[in-house]
Amino acid sequence: MNLQDIASQVRRDIVRMVHGVKSGHPGGSLGCTDLLVSLYFKHMELKTDDQGQVVFDMEGNNEDVFFLSNGHISPVLYSVLAHRGYFPVPELATFRKLDSRLQGHPATAEHLPGIRIASGSLGQGLSVAIGVALGKKLKGDSHLVYVLMGDGEQQEGQIWEAATFAPHHKVDNLIAFIDFNGQQIDGPTDKVMNNRDLGAKYEAFGWEVLHMDGNDYTSLDTVLTQAKGLAGQGKPIIIITKTEMGQGVDFMMHTHKWHGTAPNDEQLAKALAQLPETLGDY
Amino acid sequence: MKQYPYTDKKDTRSGFGAGMTELGRTNPDVVTLCADLVGSLKIDTFIQENPERFFQCGISEANMIGVSAGLAITGKIPFATTFANFGSSRVFDQIRQAVAYSNKNVKIAVSHAGLTLGEDGATHQVLEDLAMMKALPNMTVINPCDYNQTKAATIASANLEGPVYLRFGRPVIPVFIPEDMPFEIGKAITLNEGTDVSIFATGHLVWEALQACQILEDEGISAEIINIHTIKPLDTEAILASVKKTGCCVSAEEHQINGGLGESIAHTLVTNYLAPQEFVGVKDTFGESGTPDELMEKYGLKAASIVEAAKKAISRKSK
Ligand SMILES: Cc1ncc(C[n+]2csc(CCOP(=O)(O)OP(=O)(O)O)c2C)c(N)n1
């Protein structure tokens, strides 16, 4: 199955999950779908058994690992993890419900395979990813650590502590992404708190900075391949990933309004009509 | 009373440093992080002997907690070190999400806790950290009382799977705990058996409690001195057994009374066995500059305050 078809199903899952509990964050999830599908279904080296089934262990030795720092876009991560085989797809129906392993924001307490740290309070994931990258180096494991952050999230001070730390300690087995959708809760990022030139900032901090269109599979493929090639050369890597919040559902695009709003029945039907069911709905 | 002679005076943070030196030699998984306070934390030897297992974080405590959580994911045993204020209140949300809720094997090891940090004053004198840390599910909270106990607690922390907040201090105080005294996390230590009042003390107040015990004995009062080094999980069994014998108690700590060890003991008593309790601790106020000794005196944390509290507790026992 090609990546676009998987993404279409993931987008269906996202709007259905959020609709199902009348809460959650569809906008960023839809925008980052192509990136997560590219990572988990193509670019990451994941641990599998003889049958090719992914196997999860907490330490993640000898495989690439991914961290979601902007934990509110949990729907996209849950759907991708489920379709990649980390847990049964029907479990997506439990999202945000009592006794579920699929908490509103990712958590480890319920032991959901694929999740290694809680996130939700923004600004922490880059630090955690750096720690994992250091741990891998100490163990002689040459696999990569990926971490996704929001662009609004860049306003958190801890990010810049981490951004200073990683080049200083030559954490070059780390590829970070900024979901550069230009939106956050209270409006466009430029209006809420202008981040200015994030690329120039990270460059000044000592990072290798790349740019990518996060909703274009050619760009994703080219830049992710390039980034992996730059690993191990003394610098941490960050990819400013241009995305469209709400990508794939026309009325959810070009606005911050769907950052954390659930569609009603009518809106759900309208959204699903734009997203072919490719792998079967949960 | 049982005597605790000492020949040496040392700071508890040096006990931490000694523990780290030993862990560096014996446990290859132990790694250390510090936020620009290496000298204060006494971890120079660990760093010298294991440079590849030390990560200087600069003055970035939030990042240090996150990096520690990441290292723990890979199976390492990170000790994140700084001053107690900057390793607790400064980074409470980072500890809450990435360490406690995520249940990571991170040891937050902090020095200069409480008033006895001295001259730097209230900005640095955290008196609320035990309250914050004991409120976190999954968190073990330890406040050892002298050099030897801090060294033992450091090593025990590394051997415990799960988040630990290990709090110690700056001033030089008697080394009175025998080097070979067994240390078990969560297990209180009875330093003196008595019958009239139980005194539950933690950290720097343990030595003061022993001084108080002598004063009380001279006045014909038999005090049981129990060292609660682990604030959480609390050794409720030892507490209840002692209070059932003595009928009243005093809690003594270098911390706000609000949210401290005393409140944990009160909770234990209220839900199990009612008995009068008096609280020795800081009474809802910030500290200030001064020598450690002056501050202990002014804020009522010396032996004399414990003696007074003990007498009051005894007087409140129902006849
Ligand atoms: C520390 C913290 N502060 C505030 C919030 C509330 N919050 C959740 S998402 C969000 C906006 C995030 O913006 P961005 O990173 O751009 O993500 P996007 O809206 O693009 O999904 C905010 C403020 C939070 N989760 N954590």
XYZ file of C-alpha atoms and ligand atoms in Angstrom:
627
model
C 0.000 0.000 0.000
C 1.367 3.449 -0.824
C 1.909 6.046 1.859
C -0.846 8.362 0.589
C -3.441 5.640 1.033
C -2.284 4.905 4.557
C -2.436 8.621 5.300
C -6.001 8.824 4.049
C -7.045 6.143 6.523
C -5.116 7.821 9.336
C -6.920 11.093 8.584
C -10.270 9.282 8.690
C -9.300 7.801 12.048
C -8.320 11.218 13.401
C -11.624 12.912 12.619
C -13.611 9.879 13.745
C -11.710 9.580 17.041
C -12.131 13.240 17.853
C -15.777 13.198 16.791
C -16.382 10.093 18.887
C -15.541 11.821 22.175
C -16.381 15.374 21.085
C -12.888 16.474 22.076
C -9.275 16.316 20.975
C -7.034 18.030 18.447
C -7.722 17.332 14.772
C -5.933 20.327 13.169
C -2.323 19.577 14.008
C -2.968 15.854 13.730
C -4.152 16.163 10.129
C -1.232 18.436 9.294
C 1.367 15.997 10.635
C -0.179 12.844 9.195
C 2.096 12.641 6.163
C 5.206 13.129 8.282
C 4.304 10.399 10.765
C 3.257 8.007 8.024
C 6.553 8.648 6.211
C 8.513 8.012 9.375
C 6.764 4.910 10.653
C 6.031 3.277 7.277
C 9.206 4.171 5.435
C 12.051 6.027 7.078
C 12.362 4.690 10.620
C 14.155 1.428 11.347
C 11.858 -0.355 13.756
C 12.359 -3.556 15.706
C 10.340 -6.444 14.261
C 10.017 -10.166 14.851
C 10.553 -12.924 12.263
C 7.110 -12.265 10.803
C 7.858 -8.581 10.338
C 5.526 -7.623 13.197
C 6.806 -4.631 15.178
C 7.807 -5.365 18.758
C 7.872 -2.717 21.452
C 10.188 -2.460 24.398
C 10.722 0.611 26.533
C 14.459 1.005 25.994
C 14.193 0.949 22.203
C 17.692 -0.428 21.743
C 18.927 -0.997 18.205
C 16.013 0.754 16.537
C 14.994 4.294 15.723
C 12.656 5.900 18.232
C 10.156 8.734 17.905
C 8.892 11.207 20.505
C 5.863 13.456 20.250
C 6.561 16.606 22.228
C 3.341 18.356 21.131
C 1.325 15.629 22.805
C -2.037 17.175 21.971
C -1.812 15.741 18.453
C -2.051 12.259 19.960
C -4.755 11.120 17.483
C -2.310 10.996 14.578
C 0.301 9.144 16.629
C -2.228 6.627 17.947
C -3.605 5.897 14.499
C -0.157 5.512 12.938
C 1.035 3.277 15.792
C -2.062 1.103 15.517
C -1.807 0.668 11.761
C 1.914 -0.012 12.081
C 0.999 -2.890 14.397
C 1.861 -1.651 17.874
C -1.647 -2.295 19.184
C -4.978 -3.400 17.715
C -6.633 -0.850 15.417
C -10.093 -1.286 17.072
C -8.573 0.120 20.263
C -8.648 3.545 18.569
C -12.342 3.570 19.496
C -11.358 3.927 23.164
C -9.537 7.240 22.625
C -10.051 9.586 25.603
C -12.514 7.218 27.257
C -12.429 5.901 30.807
C -9.970 3.017 31.351
C -8.396 3.487 27.931
C -4.716 3.107 27.107
C -5.235 5.969 24.649
C -5.165 8.909 27.033
C -6.006 12.407 25.828
C -2.299 13.077 25.740
C 0.252 10.265 25.371
C 1.146 8.526 28.625
C 3.129 5.547 29.826
C 1.049 4.693 32.897
C -1.331 2.512 30.868
C 1.568 0.876 29.010
C 0.442 1.614 25.476
C 3.043 0.096 23.131
C 4.833 2.808 21.188
C 4.755 5.435 23.946
C 7.905 5.984 26.022
C 7.147 9.243 27.843
C 4.167 11.353 28.756
C 3.748 14.607 26.853
C 1.074 17.263 26.895
C 2.709 19.926 28.972
C 4.537 21.539 26.077
C 8.237 22.174 25.730
C 9.656 18.998 27.243
C 10.053 16.517 24.404
C 13.259 17.863 22.905
C 15.050 17.427 26.227
C 13.776 13.878 26.570
C 14.826 13.015 23.025
C 18.289 14.388 23.719
C 18.550 12.164 26.782
C 17.609 9.121 24.736
C 20.117 10.096 22.063
C 22.846 10.373 24.704
C 21.827 6.991 26.105
C 22.106 5.441 22.655
C 25.582 6.884 22.241
C 26.676 5.526 25.623
C 25.486 2.093 24.523
C 27.092 2.242 21.100
C 23.695 2.106 19.384
C 23.916 4.075 16.141
C 20.158 4.345 15.581
C 18.385 7.678 15.429
C 16.062 9.574 17.732
C 13.260 11.627 16.187
C 11.174 14.234 17.961
C 8.289 16.374 16.750
C 7.435 19.749 18.281
C 4.883 22.434 17.465
C 5.785 25.896 16.219
C 3.759 27.559 18.964
C 5.595 25.236 21.327
C 8.829 26.980 20.342
C 7.755 29.783 22.681
C 8.587 27.584 25.684
C 11.857 28.444 27.407
C 12.886 24.838 27.965
C 13.118 24.339 24.199
C 15.954 26.830 24.084
C 17.730 25.214 26.992
C 17.620 21.994 25.025
C 18.566 23.775 21.794
C 21.702 25.043 23.529
C 22.548 21.683 25.066
C 22.341 19.473 21.976
C 25.026 21.127 19.810
C 27.273 21.618 22.848
C 27.203 17.887 23.520
C 27.331 17.012 19.803
C 24.044 15.104 19.904
C 24.208 14.233 16.218
C 21.975 11.164 16.323
C 18.918 13.359 16.764
C 16.505 14.632 14.119
C 13.968 17.148 15.403
C 10.963 18.507 13.529
C 9.017 21.692 13.985
C 5.442 21.416 12.771
C 5.561 24.777 11.046
C 1.859 25.362 10.451
C 1.866 28.962 11.603
C -1.074 28.380 13.945
C -1.604 27.962 17.652
C -4.632 28.180 19.968
C -5.160 31.904 20.083
C -4.449 32.530 16.412
C -1.609 32.699 13.912
C 1.769 32.163 15.565
C 3.092 35.429 14.148
C 0.304 37.331 15.902
C 0.266 35.444 19.205
C 4.020 35.582 19.757
C 6.221 35.980 16.751
C 8.917 33.295 16.698
C 10.739 35.231 13.967
C 13.171 33.194 11.908
C 13.259 29.804 13.623
C 15.733 28.422 11.102
C 18.176 31.250 11.723
C 17.746 30.821 15.455
C 18.548 27.103 15.420
C 21.433 27.735 13.042
C 22.838 30.301 15.445
C 22.491 27.735 18.232
C 24.625 25.308 16.224
C 22.092 23.034 14.564
C 22.004 21.696 11.034
C 18.779 23.240 9.720
C 16.751 21.768 6.879
C 13.395 22.734 5.413
C 10.715 20.408 4.158
C 7.153 20.420 2.904
C 5.489 18.123 5.391
C 2.483 17.478 3.180
C 4.436 16.585 0.053
C 5.760 13.038 -0.194
C 8.559 13.918 -2.597
C 9.836 16.608 -0.259
C 9.397 14.339 2.782
C 11.344 11.568 1.119
C 14.162 13.761 -0.143
C 14.695 15.750 3.026
C 14.310 12.822 5.441
C 16.900 10.915 3.409
C 19.177 13.936 3.422
C 18.748 14.379 7.187
C 19.635 10.763 7.896
C 22.755 11.272 5.808
C 23.750 14.233 7.943
C 23.503 12.253 11.181
C 26.754 11.374 12.894
C 28.562 14.474 11.705
C 28.750 16.336 14.985
C 25.573 18.409 14.815
C 21.950 17.836 15.825
C 19.539 18.210 12.940
C 16.265 20.082 12.822
C 13.802 20.079 9.960
C 11.413 22.980 9.754
C 8.455 21.140 8.373
C 5.898 23.311 6.611
C 2.451 21.829 7.079
C -1.124 22.935 6.689
C -3.161 22.599 9.855
C -6.231 20.538 9.014
C -4.625 19.185 5.796
C -6.957 16.893 3.864
C -10.244 18.332 5.134
C -10.971 21.537 3.214
C -13.005 23.327 5.847
C -10.424 22.633 8.540
C -7.568 24.201 6.569
C -6.167 27.764 6.613
C -7.350 28.511 10.151
C -6.403 27.836 13.770
C -10.074 27.132 14.591
C -9.635 23.347 14.345
C -6.632 23.195 16.642
C -8.737 21.612 19.358
C -12.314 21.435 18.146
C -14.283 18.294 17.348
C -16.499 18.100 14.270
C -20.245 17.569 14.717
C -22.082 14.786 12.828
C -22.603 16.849 9.729
C -19.021 18.082 9.661
C -17.797 14.539 10.194
C -19.725 13.340 7.154
C -18.346 16.205 5.105
C -14.794 15.401 6.216
C -15.065 11.668 5.619
C -16.402 12.306 2.111
C -13.005 13.841 1.311
C -10.974 10.950 2.769
C -11.196 7.553 1.064
C -11.393 4.576 3.415
C -8.342 2.520 2.438
C -7.566 0.168 5.313
C -11.013 -0.166 6.851
C -12.418 2.031 9.596
C -11.975 0.801 13.172
C 19.997 7.271 76.559
C 21.946 5.606 73.776
C 24.990 7.723 72.951
C 26.101 8.720 69.480
C 29.689 9.811 69.885
C 31.311 11.405 66.892
C 34.842 12.301 65.953
C 34.175 14.081 62.694
C 31.942 16.818 61.351
C 31.011 16.809 57.663
C 28.362 18.140 55.311
C 25.690 15.752 54.068
C 26.406 16.774 50.465
C 29.880 15.287 50.866
C 28.156 12.050 51.811
C 26.328 12.290 48.507
C 29.618 12.883 46.697
C 31.142 9.847 48.385
C 28.131 7.771 47.407
C 28.459 8.913 43.808
C 32.158 8.059 43.786
C 31.315 4.547 44.932
C 28.470 4.210 42.414
C 30.791 5.395 39.669
C 33.095 2.505 40.476
C 30.473 -0.155 41.007
C 27.502 0.590 38.755
C 28.262 1.281 35.074
C 24.656 2.374 34.431
C 24.851 5.356 36.764
C 25.241 8.689 34.959
C 25.299 12.164 36.483
C 24.020 15.521 35.306
C 24.572 18.892 36.894
C 23.406 22.453 36.266
C 26.604 24.429 36.912
C 27.021 23.395 40.551
C 29.553 20.586 40.392
C 31.653 21.874 43.289
C 28.625 22.377 45.524
C 27.369 18.866 44.841
C 30.768 17.270 45.551
C 30.718 15.140 42.436
C 34.214 16.054 41.203
C 35.593 12.580 41.792
C 32.743 10.896 39.925
C 33.349 13.227 36.981
C 37.108 12.733 37.072
C 36.797 8.982 37.085
C 33.867 8.751 34.628
C 33.991 11.757 32.316
C 31.891 10.043 29.656
C 29.127 9.431 32.189
C 28.762 13.063 33.224
C 26.688 15.668 31.392
C 27.165 19.311 32.246
C 23.805 20.971 31.573
C 24.661 24.562 32.296
C 22.080 26.647 34.107
C 19.159 24.820 32.518
C 17.386 22.780 35.131
C 14.224 22.086 33.130
C 16.257 20.627 30.305
C 18.314 18.625 32.790
C 15.206 16.891 34.110
C 14.038 16.072 30.578
C 17.438 14.774 29.485
C 17.539 12.646 32.636
C 14.159 11.135 31.785
C 15.462 10.336 28.306
C 18.585 8.680 29.668
C 16.397 6.635 31.999
C 14.355 5.395 29.032
C 17.532 3.840 27.635
C 18.181 1.988 30.897
C 20.656 4.407 32.451
C 20.317 5.543 36.075
C 20.642 9.331 35.897
C 21.335 11.477 38.961
C 20.189 15.028 38.196
C 21.942 17.356 40.610
C 21.565 20.997 41.617
C 20.388 23.038 44.609
C 17.143 21.800 46.152
C 15.167 24.870 45.128
C 16.181 24.556 41.492
C 15.666 20.790 41.459
C 12.126 20.995 42.837
C 10.063 24.168 42.621
C 11.893 25.431 39.529
C 11.120 22.231 37.622
C 8.010 20.840 39.248
C 6.106 20.389 35.994
C 9.054 18.699 34.289
C 9.404 16.310 37.218
C 5.672 15.741 37.314
C 5.257 14.823 33.649
C 8.570 13.365 32.498
C 9.679 11.667 35.717
C 6.809 10.926 38.111
C 3.871 10.377 35.759
C 6.116 8.646 33.217
C 7.617 6.653 36.109
C 11.226 7.048 35.003
C 14.187 5.795 36.975
C 15.531 9.295 37.602
C 17.217 10.344 40.840
C 16.842 14.013 41.629
C 19.665 14.617 44.079
C 19.732 18.076 45.551
C 21.852 19.950 48.027
C 21.444 23.154 50.030
C 17.932 22.263 51.133
C 16.259 24.296 53.833
C 17.356 27.231 55.967
C 20.840 25.896 56.671
C 22.066 26.966 53.281
C 22.500 30.161 55.235
C 23.691 33.488 53.937
C 22.277 33.222 50.405
C 18.862 33.826 51.925
C 15.277 32.961 51.140
C 15.581 32.851 47.332
C 17.677 29.724 47.772
C 16.242 28.289 50.997
C 13.575 25.955 49.715
C 11.248 24.899 52.527
C 8.447 23.567 50.336
C 10.174 20.814 48.354
C 9.080 17.888 50.518
C 5.466 19.023 50.145
C 5.755 19.151 46.377
C 7.631 15.903 46.001
C 5.574 13.815 48.399
C 2.444 14.910 46.548
C 3.676 13.226 43.366
C 2.560 9.635 42.774
C 5.480 7.234 42.115
C 7.966 9.521 43.869
C 10.161 8.296 46.724
C 11.331 11.133 48.978
C 14.430 10.821 51.160
C 16.007 13.330 53.544
C 19.056 11.764 55.242
C 20.535 13.157 58.448
C 24.320 13.011 58.264
C 27.267 12.196 56.030
C 27.134 8.427 56.491
C 23.385 8.208 56.035
C 23.492 10.395 52.932
C 26.141 8.163 51.392
C 24.065 5.085 52.185
C 20.893 6.733 50.857
C 22.641 7.662 47.619
C 23.676 4.087 46.976
C 20.258 2.765 48.005
C 18.578 5.236 45.627
C 20.513 3.851 42.683
C 19.358 0.359 43.604
C 15.699 1.332 43.829
C 13.826 1.199 40.521
C 11.790 4.398 40.136
C 11.858 8.155 40.687
C 13.642 9.387 43.819
C 13.970 12.857 45.332
C 17.052 12.827 47.559
C 17.505 15.986 49.610
C 20.556 16.964 51.618
C 22.370 20.073 52.757
C 25.315 22.370 53.036
C 26.332 22.808 56.687
C 28.982 20.774 58.420
C 27.390 18.710 61.180
C 28.413 15.765 63.363
C 28.832 12.405 61.660
C 26.956 10.380 64.249
C 25.305 7.572 62.308
C 27.617 4.529 62.473
C 29.049 3.732 59.073
C 27.802 0.159 59.264
C 24.236 1.013 60.308
C 21.892 -0.688 57.847
C 19.953 1.701 55.627
C 16.726 0.630 54.001
C 14.549 3.061 52.041
C 11.179 3.362 53.796
C 12.412 1.860 57.059
C 12.619 4.218 60.016
C 15.551 3.929 62.426
C 15.000 3.985 66.178
C 17.968 5.869 67.577
C 16.792 5.799 71.175
C 14.028 3.878 72.878
C 11.800 5.815 75.241
C 8.402 5.735 76.868
C 7.043 9.284 77.381
C 7.115 10.862 73.939
C 8.066 9.888 70.389
C 10.195 12.336 68.447
C 10.151 11.786 64.690
C 12.936 13.738 63.048
C 14.362 14.018 59.574
C 17.461 15.601 58.011
C 19.429 18.076 60.083
C 16.807 17.915 62.828
C 17.835 14.380 63.797
C 20.970 15.576 65.548
C 18.925 18.256 67.275
C 16.449 15.596 68.371
C 19.262 13.595 69.963
C 20.381 16.727 71.831
C 16.784 17.261 72.934
C 16.627 13.664 74.119
C 19.548 14.273 76.473
C 18.004 17.445 77.871
C 14.684 15.676 78.404
C 16.404 12.738 80.083
C 18.152 15.108 82.485
C 14.690 16.330 83.424
C 13.415 12.799 83.907
C 11.543 12.485 80.597
C 12.111 9.420 78.435
C 11.999 10.259 74.731
C 11.984 7.799 71.864
C 13.978 9.192 68.944
C 13.048 7.892 65.548
C 14.884 8.921 62.421
C 12.482 9.161 59.490
C 14.894 9.427 56.575
C 12.259 8.381 54.053
C 9.389 10.857 53.947
C 7.648 8.727 51.357
C 6.865 5.892 51.527
C 6.417 6.624 55.217
C 7.149 3.898 57.756
C 3.695 4.124 59.306
C 4.195 0.858 61.147
C 7.143 2.213 63.112
C 5.311 5.475 63.778
C 2.164 3.798 65.084
C 4.065 1.275 67.186
C 6.020 4.043 68.860
C 3.049 6.356 69.492
C 0.980 3.480 70.859
C 3.746 3.040 73.414
C 4.436 6.693 74.272
C 0.987 8.206 73.677
C 2.172 11.414 72.002
C 4.722 12.711 69.534
C 6.707 15.533 68.019
C 7.686 15.869 64.379
C 10.821 17.827 63.551
C 11.963 18.935 60.120
C 13.769 21.698 58.265
C 10.727 22.438 56.101
C 7.429 24.263 56.189
C 5.015 22.672 58.621
C 2.515 22.957 55.778
C 2.966 19.852 53.696
C 5.944 18.432 55.502
C 6.797 15.218 57.326
C 4.696 16.293 60.287
C 1.571 16.412 58.171
C 2.246 12.917 56.860
C 2.580 11.692 60.438
C -0.587 13.544 61.460
C -2.423 11.846 58.627
C -1.182 8.500 59.852
C -2.317 9.212 63.392
C -5.697 10.680 62.504
C -6.580 7.694 60.366
C -5.232 5.049 62.759
C -4.603 6.086 66.337
C -5.405 9.482 67.815
C -2.653 11.038 69.884
C -1.381 14.564 70.540
C 1.266 15.767 68.116
C 3.402 18.917 68.143
C 5.175 20.267 65.088
C 8.700 21.589 64.922
C 9.283 23.203 61.533
C 9.065 26.501 59.735
C 5.761 28.182 60.411
C 4.437 29.518 57.110
C 7.200 32.032 56.549
C 10.181 32.449 54.234
C 13.734 32.337 55.531
C 16.427 35.029 55.411
C 20.187 35.511 55.418
C 22.211 34.393 58.413
C 24.509 31.628 59.543
C 22.933 28.164 59.570
C 23.071 28.090 63.336
C 21.488 31.525 63.757
C 18.707 30.595 61.387
C 17.985 27.270 63.097
C 17.763 29.190 66.352
C 15.577 32.029 65.048
C 13.144 29.755 63.247
C 12.787 27.381 66.164
C 14.523 24.325 64.800
C 17.048 23.727 67.591
C 16.990 21.171 70.388
C 15.349 23.658 72.765
C 12.299 23.923 70.501
C 12.020 20.164 70.316
C 12.224 19.927 74.115
C 9.463 22.485 74.475
C 7.299 20.718 71.899
C 7.843 17.376 73.624
C 6.712 18.744 76.968
C 3.647 20.273 75.378
C 2.762 17.009 73.663
C 3.138 15.138 76.921
C 0.947 17.668 78.735
C -1.807 17.140 76.169
C -2.022 13.384 76.734
C -5.367 12.455 78.231
C -4.812 11.472 81.809
C 3.079 24.163 28.986
C 1.785 24.245 28.249
N 1.156 25.427 28.135
C -0.016 25.505 27.486
C -0.593 24.403 26.938
C -1.964 24.498 26.257
N -1.797 24.276 24.808
C -2.039 23.085 24.228
S -1.724 23.069 22.600
C -1.304 24.706 22.603
C -0.896 25.398 21.345
C 0.278 24.750 20.730
O 0.603 25.376 19.533
P 1.473 24.600 18.477
O 2.691 24.062 19.140
O 1.712 25.520 17.327
O 0.597 23.360 18.059
P -0.586 23.363 16.986
O -1.618 24.352 17.425
O 0.026 23.759 15.692
O -1.096 21.974 16.994
C -1.404 25.224 23.896
C -1.129 26.633 24.249
C 0.077 23.182 27.089
N -0.421 22.033 26.621
N 1.276 23.131 27.714
